[in-house]
mmCIF file of C-alpha atoms and ligand atoms in Angstrom:
data_model
loop_
_atom_site.group_PDB
_atom_site.id
_atom_site.type_symbol
_atom_site.label_atom_id
_atom_site.label_comp_id
_atom_site.label_asym_id
_atom_site.label_seq_id
_atom_site.Cartn_x
_atom_site.Cartn_y
_atom_site.Cartn_z
ATOM 1 C CA MET A 1 -13.122 -12.506 6.697
ATOM 2 C CA ARG A 2 -10.556 -10.348 4.984
ATOM 3 C CA ARG A 3 -7.002 -11.673 5.083
ATOM 4 C CA PRO A 4 -4.701 -9.177 6.827
ATOM 5 C CA PHE A 5 -2.141 -7.520 4.577
ATOM 6 C CA ILE A 6 1.073 -5.990 5.934
ATOM 7 C CA ALA A 7 3.386 -4.237 3.469
ATOM 8 C CA GLY A 8 6.695 -2.474 3.977
ATOM 9 C CA ASN A 9 7.425 0.495 1.751
ATOM 10 C CA TRP A 10 11.174 1.001 1.933
ATOM 11 C CA LYS A 11 11.040 4.196 -0.163
ATOM 12 C CA LEU A 12 14.482 5.359 -1.377
ATOM 13 C CA GLN A 13 16.397 3.334 1.191
ATOM 14 C CA LYS A 14 18.465 0.119 1.347
ATOM 15 C CA THR A 15 21.129 -0.728 -1.205
ATOM 16 C CA ILE A 16 21.036 -4.219 -2.710
ATOM 17 C CA GLY A 17 23.317 -5.536 0.029
ATOM 18 C CA GLU A 18 21.302 -3.915 2.788
ATOM 19 C CA ALA A 19 18.051 -5.085 1.236
ATOM 20 C CA LEU A 20 19.269 -8.695 1.184
ATOM 21 C CA GLU A 21 20.385 -8.467 4.794
ATOM 22 C CA LEU A 22 16.964 -7.156 5.792
ATOM 23 C CA VAL A 23 14.987 -9.824 3.938
ATOM 24 C CA GLU A 24 17.166 -12.637 5.255
ATOM 25 C CA ALA A 25 16.478 -11.475 8.824
ATOM 26 C CA LEU A 26 12.818 -10.924 8.059
ATOM 27 C CA LYS A 27 12.345 -14.344 6.442
ATOM 28 C CA LYS A 28 13.537 -16.021 9.631
ATOM 29 C CA GLN A 29 11.325 -13.926 11.871
ATOM 30 C CA VAL A 30 8.093 -14.370 9.921
ATOM 31 C CA ALA A 31 8.654 -17.932 8.672
ATOM 32 C CA GLY A 32 5.930 -19.340 10.901
ATOM 33 C CA VAL A 33 3.315 -16.720 10.095
ATOM 34 C CA ASP A 34 0.403 -17.786 7.967
ATOM 35 C CA GLY A 35 -2.927 -16.132 7.369
ATOM 36 C CA VAL A 36 -1.270 -12.775 6.658
ATOM 37 C CA ASP A 37 -0.162 -11.417 3.275
ATOM 38 C CA ILE A 38 3.361 -10.065 3.817
ATOM 39 C CA VAL A 39 4.855 -7.766 1.186
ATOM 40 C CA VAL A 40 8.051 -5.727 0.865
ATOM 41 C CA ALA A 41 8.661 -2.913 -1.620
ATOM 42 C CA PRO A 42 12.384 -2.255 -2.198
ATOM 43 C CA VAL A 43 14.004 0.259 -4.533
ATOM 44 C CA PHE A 44 13.814 -0.798 -8.237
ATOM 45 C CA THR A 45 17.523 -1.715 -8.397
ATOM 46 C CA ALA A 46 17.136 -4.274 -5.585
ATOM 47 C CA LEU A 47 14.002 -5.978 -6.944
ATOM 48 C CA THR A 48 15.555 -8.911 -8.795
ATOM 49 C CA LYS A 49 17.977 -9.820 -6.020
ATOM 50 C CA VAL A 50 15.275 -9.534 -3.382
ATOM 51 C CA ALA A 51 12.944 -11.645 -5.577
ATOM 52 C CA GLU A 52 15.573 -14.410 -5.620
ATOM 53 C CA ALA A 53 15.989 -14.169 -1.852
ATOM 54 C CA LEU A 54 12.221 -14.356 -1.298
ATOM 55 C CA ASP A 55 11.715 -17.369 -3.555
ATOM 56 C CA GLY A 56 9.887 -20.089 -1.597
ATOM 57 C CA SER A 57 9.169 -17.779 1.348
ATOM 58 C CA ASN A 58 5.864 -16.371 2.611
ATOM 59 C CA ILE A 59 6.850 -12.817 1.604
ATOM 60 C CA SER A 60 5.829 -11.256 -1.719
ATOM 61 C CA LEU A 61 7.453 -8.487 -3.695
ATOM 62 C CA ALA A 62 6.110 -5.074 -4.668
ATOM 63 C CA ALA A 63 7.532 -2.185 -6.647
ATOM 64 C CA GLN A 64 6.999 1.353 -5.371
ATOM 65 C CA ASN A 65 5.725 2.783 -8.632
ATOM 66 C CA CYS A 66 5.132 1.922 -12.272
ATOM 67 C CA TYR A 67 4.568 3.561 -15.633
ATOM 68 C CA THR A 68 1.387 3.334 -17.669
ATOM 69 C CA GLU A 69 2.780 2.196 -21.059
ATOM 70 C CA LYS A 70 4.207 -1.276 -21.496
ATOM 71 C CA SER A 71 7.425 -0.397 -23.351
ATOM 72 C CA GLY A 72 8.876 2.052 -25.838
ATOM 73 C CA ALA A 73 10.576 5.422 -25.832
ATOM 74 C CA TYR A 74 9.934 6.345 -22.193
ATOM 75 C CA THR A 75 13.378 7.075 -20.825
ATOM 76 C CA GLY A 76 13.716 6.349 -17.137
ATOM 77 C CA GLU A 77 10.391 4.582 -16.658
ATOM 78 C CA VAL A 78 9.648 1.027 -15.492
ATOM 79 C CA SER A 79 6.382 -0.626 -16.531
ATOM 80 C CA PRO A 80 4.276 -3.527 -15.228
ATOM 81 C CA PRO A 81 5.628 -6.164 -17.675
ATOM 82 C CA PHE A 82 9.158 -5.341 -16.511
ATOM 83 C CA LEU A 83 8.105 -5.469 -12.866
ATOM 84 C CA LYS A 84 6.567 -8.861 -13.461
ATOM 85 C CA ASP A 85 9.790 -9.945 -15.151
ATOM 86 C CA ALA A 86 11.695 -8.803 -12.042
ATOM 87 C CA GLY A 87 9.501 -10.959 -9.777
ATOM 88 C CA CYS A 88 6.946 -8.463 -8.488
ATOM 89 C CA SER A 89 3.362 -9.397 -7.670
ATOM 90 C CA TYR A 90 2.317 -5.864 -6.688
ATOM 91 C CA ALA A 91 3.123 -2.220 -7.202
ATOM 92 C CA ILE A 92 2.298 0.722 -4.974
ATOM 93 C CA VAL A 93 0.633 3.535 -6.931
ATOM 94 C CA GLY A 94 -0.620 6.963 -5.958
ATOM 95 C CA HIS A 95 1.579 7.313 -2.902
ATOM 96 C CA SER A 96 1.291 10.853 -1.511
ATOM 97 C CA GLU A 97 5.004 11.398 -2.099
ATOM 98 C CA ARG A 98 4.425 10.765 -5.805
ATOM 99 C CA ARG A 99 1.331 12.933 -5.864
ATOM 100 C CA GLN A 100 3.022 15.785 -3.981
ATOM 101 C CA ILE A 101 6.676 15.701 -5.050
ATOM 102 C CA PHE A 102 6.173 14.455 -8.615
ATOM 103 C CA GLY A 103 2.802 16.047 -9.324
ATOM 104 C CA GLU A 104 0.982 12.815 -10.152
ATOM 105 C CA THR A 105 -2.714 13.317 -10.802
ATOM 106 C CA SER A 106 -5.543 10.940 -10.018
ATOM 107 C CA ALA A 107 -5.995 10.331 -13.768
ATOM 108 C CA PHE A 108 -2.360 9.227 -14.061
ATOM 109 C CA VAL A 109 -2.723 7.016 -10.986
ATOM 110 C CA ASN A 110 -5.857 5.491 -12.520
ATOM 111 C CA ALA A 111 -3.930 4.656 -15.705
ATOM 112 C CA LYS A 112 -1.240 3.002 -13.560
ATOM 113 C CA VAL A 113 -3.808 0.877 -11.719
ATOM 114 C CA LYS A 114 -5.205 -0.273 -15.076
ATOM 115 C CA ALA A 115 -1.734 -0.979 -16.484
ATOM 116 C CA LEU A 116 -0.958 -3.206 -13.483
ATOM 117 C CA LEU A 117 -4.232 -5.121 -13.702
ATOM 118 C CA ASP A 118 -3.719 -5.584 -17.440
ATOM 119 C CA GLU A 119 -0.494 -7.376 -16.662
ATOM 120 C CA GLY A 120 -2.005 -9.579 -13.950
ATOM 121 C CA LEU A 121 -0.308 -7.638 -11.176
ATOM 122 C CA GLN A 122 -2.043 -6.237 -8.102
ATOM 123 C CA ALA A 123 -2.231 -2.562 -7.236
ATOM 124 C CA ILE A 124 -1.663 -1.106 -3.785
ATOM 125 C CA PHE A 125 -3.598 2.077 -4.432
ATOM 126 C CA CYS A 126 -2.840 4.930 -1.996
ATOM 127 C CA ILE A 127 -5.059 7.816 -0.987
ATOM 128 C CA GLY A 128 -5.035 10.292 1.867
ATOM 129 C CA GLU A 129 -5.731 13.877 2.864
ATOM 130 C CA THR A 130 -3.282 16.575 3.965
ATOM 131 C CA LEU A 131 -3.516 18.253 7.353
ATOM 132 C CA GLN A 132 -4.850 21.418 5.738
ATOM 133 C CA GLU A 133 -7.567 19.413 3.955
ATOM 134 C CA ARG A 134 -8.538 17.664 7.197
ATOM 135 C CA GLU A 135 -8.637 20.886 9.182
ATOM 136 C CA SER A 136 -10.721 22.672 6.582
ATOM 137 C CA ASP A 137 -13.310 19.864 6.496
ATOM 138 C CA GLN A 138 -12.382 18.780 2.990
ATOM 139 C CA MET A 139 -11.170 15.359 3.994
ATOM 140 C CA TYR A 140 -14.221 13.410 2.839
ATOM 141 C CA ASP A 141 -14.399 15.257 -0.472
ATOM 142 C CA VAL A 142 -10.715 14.632 -1.101
ATOM 143 C CA LEU A 143 -10.924 10.920 -0.273
ATOM 144 C CA SER A 144 -14.068 10.590 -2.318
ATOM 145 C CA ALA A 145 -12.480 12.228 -5.380
ATOM 146 C CA GLN A 146 -9.290 10.191 -5.042
ATOM 147 C CA VAL A 147 -11.219 6.908 -4.827
ATOM 148 C CA LYS A 148 -13.614 7.727 -7.681
ATOM 149 C CA GLU A 149 -10.967 9.070 -10.030
ATOM 150 C CA GLY A 150 -8.375 6.447 -9.130
ATOM 151 C CA LEU A 151 -10.747 3.531 -9.704
ATOM 152 C CA THR A 152 -12.562 4.886 -12.778
ATOM 153 C CA GLY A 153 -13.254 2.243 -15.408
ATOM 154 C CA LEU A 154 -12.675 -0.726 -13.093
ATOM 155 C CA ASP A 155 -15.315 -3.374 -12.462
ATOM 156 C CA ALA A 156 -15.970 -5.571 -9.451
ATOM 157 C CA ALA A 157 -13.733 -8.343 -10.817
ATOM 158 C CA ASP A 158 -10.838 -5.871 -11.222
ATOM 159 C CA MET A 159 -11.253 -4.858 -7.595
ATOM 160 C CA GLN A 160 -10.153 -8.321 -6.482
ATOM 161 C CA ASN A 161 -6.669 -7.205 -7.498
ATOM 162 C CA VAL A 162 -6.723 -3.835 -5.791
ATOM 163 C CA VAL A 163 -5.716 -3.150 -2.197
ATOM 164 C CA ILE A 164 -6.464 0.371 -0.942
ATOM 165 C CA ALA A 165 -4.040 2.129 1.407
ATOM 166 C CA TYR A 166 -5.342 5.061 3.430
ATOM 167 C CA GLU A 167 -2.357 7.197 4.348
ATOM 168 C CA PRO A 168 -3.196 10.575 5.892
ATOM 169 C CA VAL A 169 -0.355 12.757 4.660
ATOM 170 C CA TRP A 170 0.088 14.396 8.076
ATOM 171 C CA ALA A 171 0.834 11.008 9.631
ATOM 172 C CA ILE A 172 3.540 9.940 7.180
ATOM 173 C CA GLY A 173 7.026 9.982 8.643
ATOM 174 C CA THR A 174 5.936 12.410 11.343
ATOM 175 C CA GLY A 175 5.520 9.985 14.234
ATOM 176 C CA LYS A 176 1.944 11.337 14.437
ATOM 177 C CA THR A 177 -0.295 8.320 13.903
ATOM 178 C CA ALA A 178 -3.997 8.736 13.287
ATOM 179 C CA SER A 179 -5.862 7.646 16.395
ATOM 180 C CA ASN A 180 -7.561 4.272 16.173
ATOM 181 C CA GLU A 181 -10.879 6.089 15.899
ATOM 182 C CA GLN A 182 -9.673 8.460 13.149
ATOM 183 C CA ALA A 183 -8.351 5.514 11.149
ATOM 184 C CA GLY A 184 -11.494 3.462 11.769
ATOM 185 C CA GLU A 185 -13.725 6.311 10.674
ATOM 186 C CA ALA A 186 -11.800 7.028 7.461
ATOM 187 C CA HIS A 187 -11.664 3.330 6.571
ATOM 188 C CA ALA A 188 -15.403 2.893 7.078
ATOM 189 C CA PHE A 189 -15.975 5.907 4.826
ATOM 190 C CA ILE A 190 -13.680 4.488 2.125
ATOM 191 C CA ARG A 191 -15.411 1.107 2.281
ATOM 192 C CA GLY A 192 -18.700 2.947 1.825
ATOM 193 C CA LEU A 193 -17.302 4.628 -1.291
ATOM 194 C CA VAL A 194 -16.352 1.219 -2.714
ATOM 195 C CA ARG A 195 -19.858 -0.011 -1.927
ATOM 196 C CA GLY A 196 -21.337 2.917 -3.834
ATOM 197 C CA LEU A 197 -19.045 2.501 -6.832
ATOM 198 C CA PHE A 198 -19.278 -1.288 -7.070
ATOM 199 C CA ASP A 199 -21.392 -3.485 -4.786
ATOM 200 C CA GLU A 200 -21.711 -4.845 -1.262
ATOM 201 C CA GLU A 201 -19.636 -7.956 -1.942
ATOM 202 C CA THR A 202 -16.754 -5.929 -3.377
ATOM 203 C CA ALA A 203 -16.861 -3.506 -0.454
ATOM 204 C CA GLU A 204 -16.775 -6.352 2.059
ATOM 205 C CA ALA A 205 -13.897 -8.064 0.274
ATOM 206 C CA VAL A 206 -11.550 -5.148 -0.473
ATOM 207 C CA ARG A 207 -8.642 -4.769 1.919
ATOM 208 C CA ILE A 208 -8.032 -1.259 3.231
ATOM 209 C CA LEU A 209 -4.605 -0.690 4.802
ATOM 210 C CA TYR A 210 -3.690 2.120 7.142
ATOM 211 C CA GLY A 211 -0.349 3.885 6.626
ATOM 212 C CA GLY A 212 1.347 6.679 8.547
ATOM 213 C CA SER A 213 3.758 6.076 11.431
ATOM 214 C CA VAL A 214 2.651 2.482 12.040
ATOM 215 C CA LYS A 215 4.935 1.008 14.703
ATOM 216 C CA PRO A 216 5.063 -2.126 16.873
ATOM 217 C CA GLY A 217 3.494 -0.078 19.661
ATOM 218 C CA ASN A 218 0.392 1.086 17.790
ATOM 219 C CA VAL A 219 -0.343 -1.657 15.271
ATOM 220 C CA ASP A 220 -2.527 -3.758 17.571
ATOM 221 C CA GLY A 221 -4.936 -0.907 18.300
ATOM 222 C CA LEU A 222 -5.178 0.039 14.634
ATOM 223 C CA MET A 223 -5.755 -3.543 13.545
ATOM 224 C CA ALA A 224 -8.531 -3.876 16.118
ATOM 225 C CA GLN A 225 -10.612 -1.401 14.103
ATOM 226 C CA PRO A 226 -13.152 -3.405 12.094
ATOM 227 C CA ASP A 227 -12.379 -1.720 8.775
ATOM 228 C CA VAL A 228 -8.586 -1.667 9.132
ATOM 229 C CA ASP A 229 -7.323 -4.747 7.288
ATOM 230 C CA GLY A 230 -3.608 -4.151 7.341
ATOM 231 C CA ALA A 231 -0.804 -1.645 7.273
ATOM 232 C CA LEU A 232 1.488 0.063 4.798
ATOM 233 C CA VAL A 233 4.604 0.690 6.837
ATOM 234 C CA GLY A 234 7.431 3.088 6.027
ATOM 235 C CA GLY A 235 10.101 3.731 8.654
ATOM 236 C CA ALA A 236 9.359 0.722 10.827
ATOM 237 C CA SER A 237 9.657 -1.641 7.849
ATOM 238 C CA LEU A 238 13.395 -0.926 7.625
ATOM 239 C CA GLN A 239 14.093 -2.902 10.809
ATOM 240 C CA ALA A 240 13.408 -6.653 10.696
ATOM 241 C CA ASP A 241 12.411 -6.815 14.389
ATOM 242 C CA ASP A 242 9.936 -3.951 14.122
ATOM 243 C CA PHE A 243 8.398 -5.097 10.848
ATOM 244 C CA ALA A 244 8.113 -8.698 12.077
ATOM 245 C CA ARG A 245 6.308 -7.496 15.202
ATOM 246 C CA ILE A 246 3.903 -5.524 13.007
ATOM 247 C CA VAL A 247 3.317 -8.638 10.859
ATOM 248 C CA LYS A 248 2.623 -10.538 14.081
ATOM 249 C CA PHE A 249 0.150 -7.946 15.343
ATOM 250 C CA GLU A 250 -1.994 -9.134 18.224
ATOM 251 C CA ARG A 251 -5.587 -9.766 17.329
ATOM 252 C CA ALA A 252 -8.111 -8.151 19.590
HETATM 253 P P1 13P B 301 5.927 5.983 7.788
HETATM 254 O O1 13P B 301 5.505 4.641 8.324
HETATM 255 O O2 13P B 301 7.403 6.185 7.822
HETATM 256 O O3 13P B 301 5.154 7.099 8.404
HETATM 257 O O4 13P B 301 5.550 5.988 6.227
HETATM 258 C C1 13P B 301 4.281 5.613 5.835
HETATM 259 C C2 13P B 301 4.258 5.470 4.367
HETATM 260 O O5 13P B 301 4.331 6.446 3.633
HETATM 261 C C3 13P B 301 4.145 4.115 3.806
HETATM 262 O O6 13P B 301 3.870 4.156 2.445
#
């Protein structure tokens, strides 16, 4: 059985003070939860303070991005060794906002995944099609290319430190969630891609999260899909009550 994985991507929101308030409330609400990996991804500037606040709790820390080189003359970048130093266990890479707004390519995302694994960190590797790609029947080609290019050069052992997040771009921040069936279908396809690239055992073990307008009201149905192993939550992760309810999703 795959261990459920619920992560909150705070994006460019929550000052240090607000972040600490949120994690204090969250810690109380999820203190009794076990059997679920719980992760929050604050803004870079809040990472160290949030890491201190999470110490000894059942919540782990992720960054929202990373650079590919370890250190050097790369003004403005933050790399895996520095994220580890700040208390992170994970980083999100390949988020559609980075691909679309900042022009990140699959090759760059692949280098980020490798840089994280090199440092002993885990990658939350995001993929997803746009509405136009879905409507023009390119969805499977797009997902296939993103998975192949993003995971190039990894072996089955590396995949133990990769979590895949399927986030259809049209469902992000729009309130338009993929239906349970749409999510289930895409996840099964992605697991099949992992099977083809690696092996059966790796495909069965890899966690595939759904992201895109996950809320307390729709998480249970999504999590009931056999290939949906968790959620990457944006808006609803900014409220302790909502995120805690998502963490405590009801098992079908
Ligand atoms: P929303 O939950 O706000 O749609 O955001 C999803 C997301 O992009 C998480 O990474």
